[in-house]
Coordinates of C-alpha atoms in Angstrom, one line a residue:
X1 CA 0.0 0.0 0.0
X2 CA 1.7 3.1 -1.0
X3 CA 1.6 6.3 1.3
X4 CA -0.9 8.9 0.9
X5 CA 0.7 11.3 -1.2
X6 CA 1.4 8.9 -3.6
X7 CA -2.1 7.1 -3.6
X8 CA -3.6 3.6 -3.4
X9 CA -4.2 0.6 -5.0
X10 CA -7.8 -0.6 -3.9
X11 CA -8.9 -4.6 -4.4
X12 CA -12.3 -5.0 -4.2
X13 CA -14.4 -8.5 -4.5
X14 CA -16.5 -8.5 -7.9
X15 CA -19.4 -11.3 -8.5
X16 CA -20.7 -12.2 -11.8
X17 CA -23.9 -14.0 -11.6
X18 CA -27.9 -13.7 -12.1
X19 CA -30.2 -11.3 -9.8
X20 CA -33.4 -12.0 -9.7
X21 CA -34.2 -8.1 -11.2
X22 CA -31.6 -7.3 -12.8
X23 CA -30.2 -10.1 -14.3
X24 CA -26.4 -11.3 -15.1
X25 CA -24.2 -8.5 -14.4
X26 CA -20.8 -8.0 -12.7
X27 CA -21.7 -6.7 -9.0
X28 CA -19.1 -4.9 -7.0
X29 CA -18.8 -2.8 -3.9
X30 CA -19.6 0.8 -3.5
X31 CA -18.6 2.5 0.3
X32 CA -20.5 6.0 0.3
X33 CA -20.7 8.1 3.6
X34 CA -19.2 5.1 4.9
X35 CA -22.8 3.1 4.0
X36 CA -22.2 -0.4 1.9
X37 CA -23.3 -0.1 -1.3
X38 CA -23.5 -2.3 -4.7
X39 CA -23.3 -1.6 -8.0
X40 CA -22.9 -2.9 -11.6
X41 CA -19.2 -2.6 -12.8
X42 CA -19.5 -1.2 -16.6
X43 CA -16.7 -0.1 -18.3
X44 CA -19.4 1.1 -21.0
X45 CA -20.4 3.6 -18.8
X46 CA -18.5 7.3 -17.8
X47 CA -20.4 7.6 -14.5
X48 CA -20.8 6.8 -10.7
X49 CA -25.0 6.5 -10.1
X50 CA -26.9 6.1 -7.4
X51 CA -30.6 5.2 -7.1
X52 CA -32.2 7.9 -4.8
X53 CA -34.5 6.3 -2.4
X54 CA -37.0 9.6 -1.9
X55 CA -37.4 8.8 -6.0
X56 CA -37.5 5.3 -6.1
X57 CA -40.3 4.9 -3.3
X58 CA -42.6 7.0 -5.2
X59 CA -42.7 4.6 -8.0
X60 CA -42.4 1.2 -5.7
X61 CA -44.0 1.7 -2.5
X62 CA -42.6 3.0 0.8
X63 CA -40.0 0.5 2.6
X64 CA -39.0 -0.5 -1.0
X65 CA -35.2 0.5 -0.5
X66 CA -34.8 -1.8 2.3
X67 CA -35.4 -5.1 0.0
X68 CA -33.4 -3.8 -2.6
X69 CA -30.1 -5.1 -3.0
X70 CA -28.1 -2.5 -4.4
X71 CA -29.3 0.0 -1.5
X72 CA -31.0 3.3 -2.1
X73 CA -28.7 6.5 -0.9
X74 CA -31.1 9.1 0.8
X75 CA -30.8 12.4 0.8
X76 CA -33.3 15.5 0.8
X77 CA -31.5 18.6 -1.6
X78 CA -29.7 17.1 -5.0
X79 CA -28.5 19.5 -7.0
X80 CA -29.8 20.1 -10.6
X81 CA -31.4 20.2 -13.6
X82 CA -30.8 16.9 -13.7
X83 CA -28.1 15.2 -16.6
X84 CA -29.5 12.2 -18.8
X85 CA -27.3 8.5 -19.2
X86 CA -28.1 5.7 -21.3
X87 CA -27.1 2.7 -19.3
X88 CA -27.8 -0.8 -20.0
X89 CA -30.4 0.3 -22.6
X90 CA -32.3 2.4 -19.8
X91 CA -32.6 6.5 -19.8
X92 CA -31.3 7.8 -16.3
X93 CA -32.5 11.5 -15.5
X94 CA -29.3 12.1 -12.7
X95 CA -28.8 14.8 -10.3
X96 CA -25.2 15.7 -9.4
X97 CA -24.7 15.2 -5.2
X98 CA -21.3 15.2 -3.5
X99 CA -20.4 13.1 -0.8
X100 CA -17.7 10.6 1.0
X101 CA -16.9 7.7 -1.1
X102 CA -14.1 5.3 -0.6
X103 CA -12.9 7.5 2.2
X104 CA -12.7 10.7 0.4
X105 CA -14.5 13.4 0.7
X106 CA -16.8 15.5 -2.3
X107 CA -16.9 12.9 -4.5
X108 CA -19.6 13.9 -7.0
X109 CA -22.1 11.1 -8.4
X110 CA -25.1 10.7 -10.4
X111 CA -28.0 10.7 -8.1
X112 CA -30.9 8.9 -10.1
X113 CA -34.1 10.8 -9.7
X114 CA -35.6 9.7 -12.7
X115 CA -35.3 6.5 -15.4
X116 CA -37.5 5.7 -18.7
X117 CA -38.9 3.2 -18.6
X118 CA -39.3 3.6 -14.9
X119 CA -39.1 0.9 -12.5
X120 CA -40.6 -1.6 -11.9
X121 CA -41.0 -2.0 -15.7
X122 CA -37.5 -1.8 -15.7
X123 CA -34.8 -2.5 -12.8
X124 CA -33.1 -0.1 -11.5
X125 CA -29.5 0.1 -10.4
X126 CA -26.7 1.8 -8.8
X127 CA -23.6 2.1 -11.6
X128 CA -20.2 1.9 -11.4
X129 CA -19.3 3.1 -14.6
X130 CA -15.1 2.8 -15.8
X131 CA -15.2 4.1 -19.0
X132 CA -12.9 7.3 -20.0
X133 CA -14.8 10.5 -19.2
X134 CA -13.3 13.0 -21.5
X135 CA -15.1 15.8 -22.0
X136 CA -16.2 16.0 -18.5
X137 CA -19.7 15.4 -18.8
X138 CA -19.9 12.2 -16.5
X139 CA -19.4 11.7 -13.2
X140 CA -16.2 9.6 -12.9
X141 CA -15.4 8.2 -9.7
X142 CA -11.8 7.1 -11.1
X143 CA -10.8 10.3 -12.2
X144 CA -11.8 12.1 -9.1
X145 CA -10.0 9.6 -6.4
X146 CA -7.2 10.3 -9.1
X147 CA -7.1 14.0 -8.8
X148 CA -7.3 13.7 -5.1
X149 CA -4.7 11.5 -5.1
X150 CA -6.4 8.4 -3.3
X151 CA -5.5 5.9 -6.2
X152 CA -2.2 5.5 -7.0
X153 CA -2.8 5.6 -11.2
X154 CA -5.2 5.7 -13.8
X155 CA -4.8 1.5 -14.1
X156 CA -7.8 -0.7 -13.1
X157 CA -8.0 -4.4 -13.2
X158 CA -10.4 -7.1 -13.7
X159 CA -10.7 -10.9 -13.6
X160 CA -13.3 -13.8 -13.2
X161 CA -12.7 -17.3 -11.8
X162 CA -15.2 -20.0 -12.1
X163 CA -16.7 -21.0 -8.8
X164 CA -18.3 -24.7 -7.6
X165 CA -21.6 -22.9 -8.8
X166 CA -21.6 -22.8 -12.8
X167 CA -23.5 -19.4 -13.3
X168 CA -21.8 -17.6 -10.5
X169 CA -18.1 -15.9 -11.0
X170 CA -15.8 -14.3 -8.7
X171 CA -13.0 -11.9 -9.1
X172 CA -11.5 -8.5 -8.3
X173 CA -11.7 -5.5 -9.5
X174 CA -8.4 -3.4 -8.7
X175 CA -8.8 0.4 -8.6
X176 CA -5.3 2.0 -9.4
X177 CA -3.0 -0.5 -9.9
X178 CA -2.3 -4.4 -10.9
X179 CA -1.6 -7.3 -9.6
X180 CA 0.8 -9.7 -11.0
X181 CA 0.8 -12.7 -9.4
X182 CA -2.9 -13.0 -10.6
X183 CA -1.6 -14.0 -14.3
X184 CA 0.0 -16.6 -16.1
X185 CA 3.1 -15.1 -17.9
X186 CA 2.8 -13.3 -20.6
X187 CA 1.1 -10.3 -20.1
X188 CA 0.5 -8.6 -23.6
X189 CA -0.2 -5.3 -24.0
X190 CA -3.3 -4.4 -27.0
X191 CA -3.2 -0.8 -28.3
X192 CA -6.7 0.9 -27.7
X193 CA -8.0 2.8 -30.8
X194 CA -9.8 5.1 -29.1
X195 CA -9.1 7.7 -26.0
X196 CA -13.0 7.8 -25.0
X197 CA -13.8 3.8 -25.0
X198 CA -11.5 0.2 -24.7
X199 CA -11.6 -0.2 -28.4
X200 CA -9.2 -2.8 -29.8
X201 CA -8.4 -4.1 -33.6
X202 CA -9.7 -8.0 -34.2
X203 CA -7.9 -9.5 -36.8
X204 CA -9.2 -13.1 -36.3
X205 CA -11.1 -15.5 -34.5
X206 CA -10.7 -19.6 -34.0
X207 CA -12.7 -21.9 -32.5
X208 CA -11.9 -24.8 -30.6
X209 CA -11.9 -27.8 -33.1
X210 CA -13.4 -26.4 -35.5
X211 CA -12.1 -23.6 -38.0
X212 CA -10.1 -20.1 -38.0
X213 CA -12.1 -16.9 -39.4
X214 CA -9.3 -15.0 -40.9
X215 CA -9.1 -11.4 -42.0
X216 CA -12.0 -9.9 -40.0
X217 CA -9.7 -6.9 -39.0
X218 CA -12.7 -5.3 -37.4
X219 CA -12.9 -3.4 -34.0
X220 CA -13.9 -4.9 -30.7
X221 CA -15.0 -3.0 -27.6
X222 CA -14.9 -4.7 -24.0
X223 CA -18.7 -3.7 -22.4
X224 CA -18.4 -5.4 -19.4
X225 CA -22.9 -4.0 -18.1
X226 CA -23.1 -5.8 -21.4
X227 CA -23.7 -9.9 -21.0
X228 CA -23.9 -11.1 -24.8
X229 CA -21.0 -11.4 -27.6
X230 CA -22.6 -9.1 -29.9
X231 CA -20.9 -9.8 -33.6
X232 CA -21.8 -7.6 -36.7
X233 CA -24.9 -9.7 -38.8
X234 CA -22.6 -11.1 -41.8
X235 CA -20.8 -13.7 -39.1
X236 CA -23.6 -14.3 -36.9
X237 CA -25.2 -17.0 -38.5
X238 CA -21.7 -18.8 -39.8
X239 CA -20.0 -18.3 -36.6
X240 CA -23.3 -20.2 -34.6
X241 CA -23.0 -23.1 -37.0
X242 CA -19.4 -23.2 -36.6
X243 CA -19.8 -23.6 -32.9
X244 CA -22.5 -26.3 -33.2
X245 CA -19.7 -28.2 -35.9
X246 CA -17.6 -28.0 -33.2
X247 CA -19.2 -29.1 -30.5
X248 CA -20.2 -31.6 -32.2
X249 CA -17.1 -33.0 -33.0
X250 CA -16.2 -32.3 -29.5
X251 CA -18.7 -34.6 -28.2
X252 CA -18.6 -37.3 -30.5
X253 CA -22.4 -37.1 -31.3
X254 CA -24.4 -34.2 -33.2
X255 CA -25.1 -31.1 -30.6
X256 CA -27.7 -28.8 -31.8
X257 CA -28.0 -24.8 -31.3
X258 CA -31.3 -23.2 -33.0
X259 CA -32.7 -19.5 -32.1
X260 CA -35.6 -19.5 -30.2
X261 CA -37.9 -16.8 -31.3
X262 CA -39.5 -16.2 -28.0
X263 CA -36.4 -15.3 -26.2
X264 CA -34.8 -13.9 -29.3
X265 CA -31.4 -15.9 -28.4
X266 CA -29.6 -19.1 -29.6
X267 CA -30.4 -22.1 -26.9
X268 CA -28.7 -25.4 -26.2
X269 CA -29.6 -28.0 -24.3
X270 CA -28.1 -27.0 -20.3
X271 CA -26.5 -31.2 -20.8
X272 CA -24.7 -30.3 -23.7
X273 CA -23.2 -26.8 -22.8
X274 CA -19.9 -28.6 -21.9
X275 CA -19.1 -29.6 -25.1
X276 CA -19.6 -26.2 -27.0
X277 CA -15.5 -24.8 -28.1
X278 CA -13.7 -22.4 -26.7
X279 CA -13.5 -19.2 -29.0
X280 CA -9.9 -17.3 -29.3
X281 CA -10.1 -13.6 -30.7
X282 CA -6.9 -12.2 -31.7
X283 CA -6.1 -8.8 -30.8
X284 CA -3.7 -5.9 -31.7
X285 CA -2.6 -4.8 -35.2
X286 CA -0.5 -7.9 -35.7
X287 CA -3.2 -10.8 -34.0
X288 CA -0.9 -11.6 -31.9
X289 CA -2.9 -11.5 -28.2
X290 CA -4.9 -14.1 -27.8
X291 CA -8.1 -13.5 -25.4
X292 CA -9.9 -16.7 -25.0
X293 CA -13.9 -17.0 -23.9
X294 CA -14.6 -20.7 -23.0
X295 CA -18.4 -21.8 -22.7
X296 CA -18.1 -20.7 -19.4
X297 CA -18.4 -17.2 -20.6
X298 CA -20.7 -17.5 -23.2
X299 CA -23.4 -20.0 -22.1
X300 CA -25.8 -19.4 -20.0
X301 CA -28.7 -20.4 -17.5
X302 CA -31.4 -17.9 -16.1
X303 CA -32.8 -19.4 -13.1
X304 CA -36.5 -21.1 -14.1
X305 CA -35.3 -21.2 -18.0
X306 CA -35.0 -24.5 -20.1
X307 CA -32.9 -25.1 -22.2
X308 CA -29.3 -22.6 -21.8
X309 CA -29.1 -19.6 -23.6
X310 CA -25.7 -19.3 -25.9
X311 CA -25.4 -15.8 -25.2
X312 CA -24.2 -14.2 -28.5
X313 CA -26.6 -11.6 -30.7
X314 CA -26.0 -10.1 -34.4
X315 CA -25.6 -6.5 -34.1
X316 CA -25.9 -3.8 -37.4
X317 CA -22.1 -2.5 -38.0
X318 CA -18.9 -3.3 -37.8
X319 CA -17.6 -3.6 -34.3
X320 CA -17.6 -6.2 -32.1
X321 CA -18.7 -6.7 -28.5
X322 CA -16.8 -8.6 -25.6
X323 CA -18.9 -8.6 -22.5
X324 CA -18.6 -9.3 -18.8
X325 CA -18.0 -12.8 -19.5
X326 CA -15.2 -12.2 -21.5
X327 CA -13.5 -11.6 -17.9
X328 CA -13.7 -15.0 -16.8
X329 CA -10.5 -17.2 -16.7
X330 CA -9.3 -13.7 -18.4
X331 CA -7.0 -11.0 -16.4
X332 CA -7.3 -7.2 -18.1
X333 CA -5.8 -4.6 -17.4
X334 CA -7.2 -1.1 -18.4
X335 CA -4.4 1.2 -18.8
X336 CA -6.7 4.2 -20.3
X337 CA -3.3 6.6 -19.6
X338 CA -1.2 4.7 -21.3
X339 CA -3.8 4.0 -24.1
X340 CA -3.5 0.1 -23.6
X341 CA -5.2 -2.8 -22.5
X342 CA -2.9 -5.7 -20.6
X343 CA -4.4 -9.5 -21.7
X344 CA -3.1 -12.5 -20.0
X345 CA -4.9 -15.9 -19.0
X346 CA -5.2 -15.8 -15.2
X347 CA -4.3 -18.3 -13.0
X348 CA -5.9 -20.7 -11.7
X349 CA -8.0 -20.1 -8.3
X350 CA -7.5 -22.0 -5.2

């Protein structure tokens, strides 16, 4: 732990699983006014926000913030007019408030005072939002403990382990620094192509026994509020038959994946998700960082849901999507200062 002047390196305990309202999600720790909190770690997202209980008890009954498991921050004067976010598909109407979080003080954040759709047709849900705020506009809990010199450096870290439970994930998240003995050596470092966002260049993709797609040289952005591998239309349908092949071949015996138009997902059979391959994008201007997602982090099952949902959606465009399971059995480093991102396969847990 360095000394003050210097800054911090923080370590907090990250959980990727299902919520009965708000679904899959990585859920992390939040300390404000020395009051436990939880919110959804999403490096799509510029801003701190926090669900305002005197707003969120209007729309779902007093006493509602004291079953809801990302607890409601209370307070009676934030500041306005209020700013609007788009997170995780959902409009947030946010008033700016200042307060103690992480043990400093006047940290500003989002206080959510209004959301369309409102809940309960929609969750809601405090945010701990990662990604680069550069003009300003957000509220950015990084760059703030950075200014005030709580965190060491701009660095954070994430990584996922599998658990005895096969839907539930646990990690870190590391504010201002790294942690080496986490990885297996080498640690490769992945130029990002943008300064606002954790865009990287895709130049191919393989699957595990089955075939390479070469010369996709594409982008990829890492979402990690976003839970499906979302691939521009043209490969969708080649790259789902591909993984069927494979698992096939993998098993020994045909394994089917077919859309299901009510869910508007691919589905497999829950027996079968073990045998589905391994995919292996290659990163960087030169392919040469491997980040691999096993079935682990693309497969999934919702509690009361038969069969699994392969969790991977055509999207219009060009660039590609890596989600929150891309973190599991996956060490990253965000080095936004540095305009980098550090891949390596993380060690196995105890």
């Amino acid at each position: 732990m360095a000394n003050k002047s210097e800054g911090t390196v923080m370590s907090l305990g990250i959980t990727y699983r299902e919520s009965p309202r708000t679904g899959y999600a990585i859920y992390g720790p939040l300390s404000v006014n020395k009051q436990p909190m939880v919110a959804i770690v999403d490096t799509g997202s510029t801003s701190t926000l926090l669900v305002w209980k005197e707003w969120y008890e209007l729309f779902t009954g007093l006493g509602a913030c004291r079953t809801f498991m990302f607890v409601c921050f209370s307070c009676s004067d934030p500041r306005g007019p209020p700013r609007v976010f788009k997170v995780r598909n959902t409009q947030l109407f946010a008033f700016e408030y200042s307060a103690n979080v992480f043990g400093a003080d006047d940290i500003s954040f989002g206080l959510i005072g209004g959301q369309d759709p409102p809940p309960p047709m929609f969750p809601s849900a405090n945010y701990l939002g990662l990604k680069p705020d550069i003009d300003g506009t957000g509220f950015s809990l990084m760059d703030q403990l950075r200014s005030k010199r709580v965190l060491k450096t701009a660095t954070f870290t994430l990584f996922l382990r599998p658990t005895k439970e096969s839907d539930i994930f646990r990690g870190k998240l590391i504010l201002g620094g790294v942690d080496p003995t986490q990885y297996v050596i080498p640690l490769r470092y992945v130029p990002l192509l943008s300064i606002d966002d954790y865009v990287v260049e895709l130049r191919s993709l393989s699957i595990q026994a089955g075939r390479t797609t070469l010369g996709i040289n594409q982008r990829a952005t890492i979402r990690t509020g976003d839970n499906y591998i979302r691939i521009p239309s043209i490969y969708s349908t080649g790259l789902v038959q591909a993984l069927a092949g494979a698992a096939s071949n993998i098993r020994g015996q045909k394994v089917d994946i077919v859309f299901d138009g009510k869910r508007n997902s691919y589905i497999v059979d829950c027996p079968l998700r073990k045998y589905l391959p391994s995919l292996t994008f290659y990163l960087g201007p030169d392919g040469d960082v491997p980040l691999e997602i096993s079935s682990q982090g693309y497969v999934r099952k919702f509690v009361g849901a038969q069969p699994c949902t392969v969790m991977i959606m055509p999207l219009e465009g060009y660039t590609w999507q890596l989600p929150a399971g891309a973190l599991v059995g996956n060490y990253i480093e965000f080095q936004p200062v540095d305009n980098r991102l550090g891949v390596a396969k993380l060690k196995p847990g105890p």
